[in-house]
mmCIF file of C-alpha atoms in Angstrom:
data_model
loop_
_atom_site.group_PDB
_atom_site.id
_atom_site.type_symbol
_atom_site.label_atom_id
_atom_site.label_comp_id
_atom_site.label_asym_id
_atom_site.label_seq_id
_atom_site.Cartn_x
_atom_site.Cartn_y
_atom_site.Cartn_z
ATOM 1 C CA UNK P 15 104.514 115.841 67.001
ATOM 2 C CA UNK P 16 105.194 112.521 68.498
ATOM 3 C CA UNK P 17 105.881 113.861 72.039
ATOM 4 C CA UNK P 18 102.363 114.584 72.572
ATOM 5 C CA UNK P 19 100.460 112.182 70.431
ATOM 6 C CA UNK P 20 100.300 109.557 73.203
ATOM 7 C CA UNK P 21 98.950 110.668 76.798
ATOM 8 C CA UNK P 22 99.681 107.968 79.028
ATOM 9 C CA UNK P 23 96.333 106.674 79.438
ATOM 10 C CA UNK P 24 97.748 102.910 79.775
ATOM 11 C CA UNK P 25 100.229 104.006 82.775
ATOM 12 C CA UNK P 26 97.342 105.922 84.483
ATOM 13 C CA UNK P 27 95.166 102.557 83.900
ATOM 14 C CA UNK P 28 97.834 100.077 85.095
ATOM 15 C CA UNK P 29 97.945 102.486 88.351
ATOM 16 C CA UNK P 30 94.177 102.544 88.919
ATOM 17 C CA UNK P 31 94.067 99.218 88.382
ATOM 18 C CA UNK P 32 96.933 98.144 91.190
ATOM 19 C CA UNK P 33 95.351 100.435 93.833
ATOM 20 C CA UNK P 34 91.591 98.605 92.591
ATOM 21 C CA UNK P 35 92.723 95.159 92.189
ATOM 22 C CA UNK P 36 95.844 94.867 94.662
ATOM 23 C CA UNK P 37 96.018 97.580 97.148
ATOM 24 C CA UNK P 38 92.183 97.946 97.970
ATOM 25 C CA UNK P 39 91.026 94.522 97.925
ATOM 26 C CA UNK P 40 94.307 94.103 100.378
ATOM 27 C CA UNK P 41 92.852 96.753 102.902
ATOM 28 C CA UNK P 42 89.477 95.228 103.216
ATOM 29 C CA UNK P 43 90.721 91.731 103.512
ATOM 30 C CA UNK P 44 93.179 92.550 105.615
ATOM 31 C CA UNK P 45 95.240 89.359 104.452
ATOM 32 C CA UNK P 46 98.343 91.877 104.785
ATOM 33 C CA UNK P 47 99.060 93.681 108.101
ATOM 34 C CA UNK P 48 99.047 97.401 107.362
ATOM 35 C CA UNK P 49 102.444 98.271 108.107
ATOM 36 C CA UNK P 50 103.251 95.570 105.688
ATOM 37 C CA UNK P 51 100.964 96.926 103.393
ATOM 38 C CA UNK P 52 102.008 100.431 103.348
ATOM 39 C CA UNK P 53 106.002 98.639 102.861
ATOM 40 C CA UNK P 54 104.914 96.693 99.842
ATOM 41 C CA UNK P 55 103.172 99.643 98.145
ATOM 42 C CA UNK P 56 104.974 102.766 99.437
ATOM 43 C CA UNK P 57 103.113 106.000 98.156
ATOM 44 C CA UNK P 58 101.370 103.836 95.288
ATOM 45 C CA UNK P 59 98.031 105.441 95.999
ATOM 46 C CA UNK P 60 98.928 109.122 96.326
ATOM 47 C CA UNK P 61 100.761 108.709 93.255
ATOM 48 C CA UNK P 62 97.676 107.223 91.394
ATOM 49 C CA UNK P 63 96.448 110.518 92.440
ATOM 50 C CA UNK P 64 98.472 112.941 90.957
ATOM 51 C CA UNK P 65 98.766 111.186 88.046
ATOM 52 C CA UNK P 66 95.088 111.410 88.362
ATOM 53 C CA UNK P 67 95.362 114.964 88.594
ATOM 54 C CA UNK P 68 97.510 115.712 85.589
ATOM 55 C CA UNK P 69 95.351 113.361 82.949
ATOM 56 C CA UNK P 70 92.795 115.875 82.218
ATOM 57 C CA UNK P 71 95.779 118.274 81.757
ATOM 58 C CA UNK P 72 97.593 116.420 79.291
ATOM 59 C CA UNK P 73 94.329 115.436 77.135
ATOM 60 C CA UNK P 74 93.428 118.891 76.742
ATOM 61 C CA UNK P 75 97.084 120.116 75.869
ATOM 62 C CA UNK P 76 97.110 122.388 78.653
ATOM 63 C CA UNK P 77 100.816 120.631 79.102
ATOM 64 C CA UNK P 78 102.360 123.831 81.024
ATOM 65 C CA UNK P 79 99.434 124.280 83.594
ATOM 66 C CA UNK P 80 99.282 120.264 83.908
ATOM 67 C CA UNK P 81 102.915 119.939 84.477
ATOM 68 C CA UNK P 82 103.437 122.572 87.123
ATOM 69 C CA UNK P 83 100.882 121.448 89.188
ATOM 70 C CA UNK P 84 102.190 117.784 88.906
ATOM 71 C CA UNK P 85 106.103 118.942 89.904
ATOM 72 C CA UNK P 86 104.323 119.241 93.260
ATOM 73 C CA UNK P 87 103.930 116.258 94.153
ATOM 74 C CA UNK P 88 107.698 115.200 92.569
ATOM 75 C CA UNK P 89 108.795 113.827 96.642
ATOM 76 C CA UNK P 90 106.468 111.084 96.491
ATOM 77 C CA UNK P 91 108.835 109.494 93.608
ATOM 78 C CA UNK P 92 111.793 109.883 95.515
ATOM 79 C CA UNK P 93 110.315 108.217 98.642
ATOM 80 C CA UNK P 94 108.953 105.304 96.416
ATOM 81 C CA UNK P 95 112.866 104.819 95.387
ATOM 82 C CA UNK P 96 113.863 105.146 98.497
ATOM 83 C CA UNK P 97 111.415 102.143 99.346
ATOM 84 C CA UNK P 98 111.375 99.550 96.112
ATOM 85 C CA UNK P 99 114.523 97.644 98.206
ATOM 86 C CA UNK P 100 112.284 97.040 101.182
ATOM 87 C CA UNK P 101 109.049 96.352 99.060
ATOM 88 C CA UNK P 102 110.765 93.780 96.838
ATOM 89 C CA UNK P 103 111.628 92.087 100.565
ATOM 90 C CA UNK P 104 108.702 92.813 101.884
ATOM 91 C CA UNK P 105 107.071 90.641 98.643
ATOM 92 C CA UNK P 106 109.048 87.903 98.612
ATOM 93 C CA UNK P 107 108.444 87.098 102.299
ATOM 94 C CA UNK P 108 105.207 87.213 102.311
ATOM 95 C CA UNK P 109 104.464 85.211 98.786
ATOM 96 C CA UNK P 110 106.698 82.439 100.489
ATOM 97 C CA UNK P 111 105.243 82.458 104.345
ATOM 98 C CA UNK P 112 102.036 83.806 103.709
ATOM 99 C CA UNK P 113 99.425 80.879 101.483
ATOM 100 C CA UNK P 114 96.401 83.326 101.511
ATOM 101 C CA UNK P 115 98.160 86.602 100.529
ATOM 102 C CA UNK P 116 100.178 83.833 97.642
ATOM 103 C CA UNK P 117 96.837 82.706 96.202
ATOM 104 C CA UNK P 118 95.405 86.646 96.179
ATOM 105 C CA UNK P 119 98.253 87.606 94.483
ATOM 106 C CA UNK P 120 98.558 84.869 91.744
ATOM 107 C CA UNK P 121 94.869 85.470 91.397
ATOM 108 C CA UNK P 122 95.070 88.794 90.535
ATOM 109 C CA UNK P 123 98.035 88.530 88.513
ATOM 110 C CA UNK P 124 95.784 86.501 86.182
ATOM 111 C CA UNK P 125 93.476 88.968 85.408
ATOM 112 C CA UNK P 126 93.441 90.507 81.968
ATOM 113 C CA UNK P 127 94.294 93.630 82.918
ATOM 114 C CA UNK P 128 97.873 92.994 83.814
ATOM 115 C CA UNK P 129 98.607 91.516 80.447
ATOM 116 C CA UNK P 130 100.326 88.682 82.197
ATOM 117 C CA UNK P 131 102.639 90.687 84.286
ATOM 118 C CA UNK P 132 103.597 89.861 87.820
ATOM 119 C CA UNK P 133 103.328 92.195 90.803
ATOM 120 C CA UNK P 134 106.668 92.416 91.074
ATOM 121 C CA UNK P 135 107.105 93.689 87.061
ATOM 122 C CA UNK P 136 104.347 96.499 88.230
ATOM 123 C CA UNK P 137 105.529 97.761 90.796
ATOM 124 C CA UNK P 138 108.630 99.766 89.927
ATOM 125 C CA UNK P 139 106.551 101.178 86.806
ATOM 126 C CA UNK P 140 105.936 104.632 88.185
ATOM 127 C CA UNK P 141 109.631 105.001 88.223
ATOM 128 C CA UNK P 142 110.162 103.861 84.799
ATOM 129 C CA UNK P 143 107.271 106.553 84.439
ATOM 130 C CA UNK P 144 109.284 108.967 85.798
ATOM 131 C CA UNK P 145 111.615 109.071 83.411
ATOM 132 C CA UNK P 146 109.321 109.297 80.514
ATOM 133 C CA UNK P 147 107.995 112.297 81.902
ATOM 134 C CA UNK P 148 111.313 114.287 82.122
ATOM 135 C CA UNK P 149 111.817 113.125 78.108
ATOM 136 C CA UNK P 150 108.230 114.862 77.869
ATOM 137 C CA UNK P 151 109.101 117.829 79.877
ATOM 138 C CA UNK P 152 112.265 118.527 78.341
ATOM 139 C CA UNK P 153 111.226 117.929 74.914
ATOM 140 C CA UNK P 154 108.370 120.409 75.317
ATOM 141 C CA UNK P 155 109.927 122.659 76.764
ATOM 142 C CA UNK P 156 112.694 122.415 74.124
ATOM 143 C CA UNK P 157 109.865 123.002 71.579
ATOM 144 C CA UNK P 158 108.080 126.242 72.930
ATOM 145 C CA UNK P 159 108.782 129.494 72.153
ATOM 146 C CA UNK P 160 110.112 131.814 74.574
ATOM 147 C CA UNK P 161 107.293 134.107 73.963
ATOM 148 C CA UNK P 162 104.741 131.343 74.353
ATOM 149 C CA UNK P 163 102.537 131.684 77.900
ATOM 150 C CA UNK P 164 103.793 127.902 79.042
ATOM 151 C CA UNK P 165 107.326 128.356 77.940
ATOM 152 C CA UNK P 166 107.951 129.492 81.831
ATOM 153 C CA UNK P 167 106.087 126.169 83.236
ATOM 154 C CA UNK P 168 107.314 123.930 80.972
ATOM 155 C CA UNK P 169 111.059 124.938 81.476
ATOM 156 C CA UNK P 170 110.686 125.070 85.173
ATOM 157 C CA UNK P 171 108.796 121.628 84.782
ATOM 158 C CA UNK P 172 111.451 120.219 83.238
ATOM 159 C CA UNK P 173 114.488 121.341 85.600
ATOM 160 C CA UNK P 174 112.093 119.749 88.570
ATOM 161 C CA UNK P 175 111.481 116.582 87.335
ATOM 162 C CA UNK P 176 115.314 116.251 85.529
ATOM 163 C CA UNK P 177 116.527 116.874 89.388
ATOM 164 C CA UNK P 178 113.681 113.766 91.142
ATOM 165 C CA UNK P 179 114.958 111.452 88.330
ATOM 166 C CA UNK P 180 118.666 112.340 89.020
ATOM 167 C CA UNK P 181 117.836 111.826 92.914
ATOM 168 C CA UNK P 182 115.846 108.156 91.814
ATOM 169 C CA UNK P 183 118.859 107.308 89.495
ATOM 170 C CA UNK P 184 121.086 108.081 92.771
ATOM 171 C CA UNK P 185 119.190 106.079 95.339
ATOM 172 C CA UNK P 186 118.951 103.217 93.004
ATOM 173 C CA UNK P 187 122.937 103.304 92.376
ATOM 174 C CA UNK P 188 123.168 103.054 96.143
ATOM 175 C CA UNK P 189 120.695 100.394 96.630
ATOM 176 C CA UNK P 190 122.543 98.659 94.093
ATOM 177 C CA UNK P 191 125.997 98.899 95.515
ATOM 178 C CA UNK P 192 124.729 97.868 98.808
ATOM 179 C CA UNK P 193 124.007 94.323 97.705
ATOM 180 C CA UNK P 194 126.404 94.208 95.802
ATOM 181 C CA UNK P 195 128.271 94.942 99.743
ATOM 182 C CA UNK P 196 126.077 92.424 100.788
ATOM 183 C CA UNK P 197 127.060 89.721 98.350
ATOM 184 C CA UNK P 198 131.027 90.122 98.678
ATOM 185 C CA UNK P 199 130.168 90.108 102.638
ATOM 186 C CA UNK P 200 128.458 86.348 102.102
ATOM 187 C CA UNK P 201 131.881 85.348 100.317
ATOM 188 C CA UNK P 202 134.481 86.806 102.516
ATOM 189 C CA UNK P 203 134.817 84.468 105.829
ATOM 190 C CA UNK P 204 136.589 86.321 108.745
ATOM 191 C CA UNK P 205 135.919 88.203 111.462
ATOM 192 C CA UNK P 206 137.727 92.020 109.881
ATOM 193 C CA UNK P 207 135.619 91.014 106.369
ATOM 194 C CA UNK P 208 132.694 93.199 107.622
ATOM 195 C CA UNK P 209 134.649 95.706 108.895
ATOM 196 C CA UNK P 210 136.694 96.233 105.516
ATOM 197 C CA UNK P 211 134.112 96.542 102.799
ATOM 198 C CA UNK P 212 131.310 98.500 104.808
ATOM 199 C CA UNK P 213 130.537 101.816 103.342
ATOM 200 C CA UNK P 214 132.246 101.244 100.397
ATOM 201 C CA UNK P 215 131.720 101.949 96.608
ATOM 202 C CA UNK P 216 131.844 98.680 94.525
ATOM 203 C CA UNK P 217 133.182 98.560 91.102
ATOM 204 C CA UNK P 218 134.415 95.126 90.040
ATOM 205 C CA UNK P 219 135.145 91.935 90.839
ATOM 206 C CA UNK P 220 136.671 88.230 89.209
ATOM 207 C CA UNK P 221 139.835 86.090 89.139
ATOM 208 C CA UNK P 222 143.367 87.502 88.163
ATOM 209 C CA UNK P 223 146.265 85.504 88.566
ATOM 210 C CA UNK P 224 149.042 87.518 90.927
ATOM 211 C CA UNK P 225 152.801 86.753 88.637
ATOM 212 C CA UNK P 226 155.188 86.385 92.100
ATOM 213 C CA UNK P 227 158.826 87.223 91.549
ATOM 214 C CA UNK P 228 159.622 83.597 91.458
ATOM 215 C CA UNK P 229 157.658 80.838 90.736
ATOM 216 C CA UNK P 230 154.229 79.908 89.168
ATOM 217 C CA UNK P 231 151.374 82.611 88.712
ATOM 218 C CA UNK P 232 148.651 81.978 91.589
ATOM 219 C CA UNK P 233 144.481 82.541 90.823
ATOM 220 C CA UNK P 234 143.011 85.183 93.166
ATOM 221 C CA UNK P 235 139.734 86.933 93.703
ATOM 222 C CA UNK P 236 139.890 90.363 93.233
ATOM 223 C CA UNK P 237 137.147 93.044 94.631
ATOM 224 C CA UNK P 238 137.713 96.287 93.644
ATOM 225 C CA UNK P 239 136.332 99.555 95.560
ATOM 226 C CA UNK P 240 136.556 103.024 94.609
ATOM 227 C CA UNK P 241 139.798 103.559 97.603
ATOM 228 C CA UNK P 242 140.569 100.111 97.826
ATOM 229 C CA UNK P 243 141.336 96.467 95.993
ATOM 230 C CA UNK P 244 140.787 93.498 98.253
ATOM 231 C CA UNK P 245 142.724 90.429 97.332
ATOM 232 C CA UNK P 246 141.409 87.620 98.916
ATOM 233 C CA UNK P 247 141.923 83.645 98.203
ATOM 234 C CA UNK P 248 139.848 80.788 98.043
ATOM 235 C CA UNK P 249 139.296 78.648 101.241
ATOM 236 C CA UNK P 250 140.244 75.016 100.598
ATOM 237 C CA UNK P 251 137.067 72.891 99.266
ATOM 238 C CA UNK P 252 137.400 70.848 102.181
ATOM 239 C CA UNK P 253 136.713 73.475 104.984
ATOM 240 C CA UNK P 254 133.213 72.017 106.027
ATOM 241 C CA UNK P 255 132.236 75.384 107.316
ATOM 242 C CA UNK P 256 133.602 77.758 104.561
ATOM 243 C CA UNK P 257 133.411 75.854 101.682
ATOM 244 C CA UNK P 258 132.942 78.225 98.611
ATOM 245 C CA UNK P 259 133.889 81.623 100.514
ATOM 246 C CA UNK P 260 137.347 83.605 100.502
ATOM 247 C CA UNK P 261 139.631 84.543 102.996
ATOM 248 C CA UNK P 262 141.116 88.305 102.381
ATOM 249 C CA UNK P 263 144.887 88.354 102.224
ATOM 250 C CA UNK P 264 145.529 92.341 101.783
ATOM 251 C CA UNK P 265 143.529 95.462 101.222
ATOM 252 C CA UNK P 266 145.592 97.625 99.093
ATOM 253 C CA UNK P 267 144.641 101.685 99.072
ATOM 254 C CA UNK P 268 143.955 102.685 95.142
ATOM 255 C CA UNK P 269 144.872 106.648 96.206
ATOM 256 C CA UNK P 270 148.349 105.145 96.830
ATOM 257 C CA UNK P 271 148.699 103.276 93.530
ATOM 258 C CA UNK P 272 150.699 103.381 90.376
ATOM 259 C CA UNK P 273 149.324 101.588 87.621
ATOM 260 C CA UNK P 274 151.172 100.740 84.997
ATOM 261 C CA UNK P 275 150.251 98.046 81.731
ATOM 262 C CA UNK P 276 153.344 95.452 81.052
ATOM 263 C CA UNK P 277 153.272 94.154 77.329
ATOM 264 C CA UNK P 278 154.838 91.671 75.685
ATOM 265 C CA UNK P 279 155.333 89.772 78.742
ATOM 266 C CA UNK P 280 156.810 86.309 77.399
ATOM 267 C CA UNK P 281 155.715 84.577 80.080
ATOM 268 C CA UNK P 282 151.296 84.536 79.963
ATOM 269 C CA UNK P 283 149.992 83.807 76.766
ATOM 270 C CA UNK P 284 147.703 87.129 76.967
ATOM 271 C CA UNK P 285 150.706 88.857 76.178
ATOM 272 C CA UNK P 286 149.893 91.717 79.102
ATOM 273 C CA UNK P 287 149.970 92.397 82.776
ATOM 274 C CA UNK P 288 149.014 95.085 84.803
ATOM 275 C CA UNK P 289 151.743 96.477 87.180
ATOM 276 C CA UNK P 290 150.040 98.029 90.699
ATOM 277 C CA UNK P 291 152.688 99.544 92.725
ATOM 278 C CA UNK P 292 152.317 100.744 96.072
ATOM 279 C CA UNK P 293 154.636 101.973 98.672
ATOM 280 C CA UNK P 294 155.392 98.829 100.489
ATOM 281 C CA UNK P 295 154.693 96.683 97.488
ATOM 282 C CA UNK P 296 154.426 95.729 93.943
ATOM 283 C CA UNK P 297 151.603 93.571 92.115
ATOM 284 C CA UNK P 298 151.607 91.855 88.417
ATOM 285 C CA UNK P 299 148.922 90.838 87.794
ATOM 286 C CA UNK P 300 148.126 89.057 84.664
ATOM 287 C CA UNK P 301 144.970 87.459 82.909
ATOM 288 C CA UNK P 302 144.361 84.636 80.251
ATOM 289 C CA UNK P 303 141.788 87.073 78.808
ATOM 290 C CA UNK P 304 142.700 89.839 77.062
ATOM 291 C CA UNK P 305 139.955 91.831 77.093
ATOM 292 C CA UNK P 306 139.287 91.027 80.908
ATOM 293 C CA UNK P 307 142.747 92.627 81.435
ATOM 294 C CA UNK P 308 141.523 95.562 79.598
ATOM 295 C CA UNK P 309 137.962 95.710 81.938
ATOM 296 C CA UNK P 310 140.325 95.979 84.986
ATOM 297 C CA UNK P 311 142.668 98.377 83.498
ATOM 298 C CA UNK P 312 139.967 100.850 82.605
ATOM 299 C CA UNK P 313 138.097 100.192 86.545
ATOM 300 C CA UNK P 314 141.542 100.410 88.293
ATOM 301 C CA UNK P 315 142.217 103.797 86.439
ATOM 302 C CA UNK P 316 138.917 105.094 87.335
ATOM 303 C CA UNK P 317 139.366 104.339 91.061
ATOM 304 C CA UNK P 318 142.701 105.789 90.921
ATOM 305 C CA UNK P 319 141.157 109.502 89.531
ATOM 306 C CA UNK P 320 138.327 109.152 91.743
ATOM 307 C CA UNK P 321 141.140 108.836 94.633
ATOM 308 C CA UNK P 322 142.623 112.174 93.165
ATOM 309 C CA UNK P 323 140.391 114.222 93.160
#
């Protein structure tokens, strides 16, 4: 029932509209150079079109027919992931360098049409899309009889567009990581910082406070990676140059780690610590927060398995 009440006539609108108000206008005017153009708007246009194509499909209830056809054109999705990174740089760029292309765009983000959304809330919609047609896919598909004439389509439709939204979720993970890479990079002074967090899988960072075998408990930054935890400590506030970044003190392989939790440790008043040991060395590390403690716990563990396997 409520699968297919609701074709998506407002999705197909918002995309006509874009290519009408935003991406045409743009071509004539030219206030965009087209290589720009094309960056900030990917395959917006050809998707317009298959969506396009499908409409008629999906207001008739010819659902099967409608979906096979669309599962075609599935590769323009993944190359519009592949480019929201560079079209959200692309955007901001050009709304802060370039006044005419600024004024278009806050022009045409007033009109009625896009309910007071920006350009850069529209543009990762067919994405978001995406995903609403696998629900639809699956769900019919899930609701057909295996003796029905679309049961075949729909099930094959569904597989299709499961695997694109897999492959979006996937390039989006890795655009994600990447500035996360980026960001760390910014904070880590140092020649070797580049060198040590490149190609990397990021999974956490904050302050833990290293428990030395003598002595008082010292704050460090912590990044954790998939293979590796990079301890690093803060440069003094009076560095002119490197005010606010970190300097990495040891890169510590998570394959080679035995992790261990430490309670009723007298000496914190989180009661915990975490004990890393590796073959040269041995870490306690210890929070204020419990429940912090427990975030890194459950991250270390999971880049210790993923190190297993």
């Amino acid at each position: 029932g409520s699968v297919t009440s609701a074709p998506p006539i407002w999705y197909h609108q918002f995309l006509c509209d874009l290519s009408k108000y935003f991406v045409a206008i743009l071509r004539a005017k030219g206030t965009l150079r087209p290589p720009e153009r094309q960056a900030l708007f990917g395959p917006w246009e050809l998707i317009y079109g298959a969506s396009q194509e499908l409409l008629p499909y999906l207001e008739g209830g010819r659902w099967g027919q409608g979906l096979e056809g669309f599962c075609n054109h599935l590769e323009l999705y993944t190359q519009f992931a592949a480019n929201v990174e560079r079209s959200r740089t692309i955007l901001q760029e050009q709304l802060k360098k370039n006044k005419h292309f600024r004024r278009f765009v806050r022009l045409q983000e007033g009109r009625p049409e896009f309910g007071g959304l920006q350009l850069q809330d529209l543009l990762p919609l067919p994405l978001q899309r995406l995903q609403q047609y696998e629900n639809l896919a699956v769900a019919l598909a899930e609701n057909t009889g295996p003796n029905s004439p679309e049961h075949k389509q729909l099930t094959r439709a569904a597989q299709l567009i499961s695997e694109t939204a897999q492959r979006v979720h996937t390039i989006g993970q890795k655009q994600k990581n990447e500035q996360h890479l980026q960001r760390i990079q910014a904070l880590l002074s140092g020649r070797q910082a580049k060198g040590l967090i490149s190609g990397r899988w990021f999974l956490r960072q904050g302050w833990l406070l290293v428990v030395p075998p003598r002595g008082e408990p010292r704050p460090r930054m912590f990044f954790l990676f998939s293979d590796a935890l990079l301890m690093a400590k803060p440069r003094p506030p009076l560095h002119l140059l490197q005010s606010g970044t970190f300097a990495c003190r040891a890169l510590y392989p998570m394959g080679e780690c035995q992790l261990h939790r430490v309670f009723g440790h007298s000496g914190g008043p989180c009661g915990g610590l975490l004990s890393l040991s590796f073959p040269h060395e041995k870490l306690l590390l210890m929070s204020t927060d419990q429940e912090e403690l427990s975030h890194w716990y459950h991250s270390l563990t999971l880049a210790i398995s993923s190190q297993k396997n």
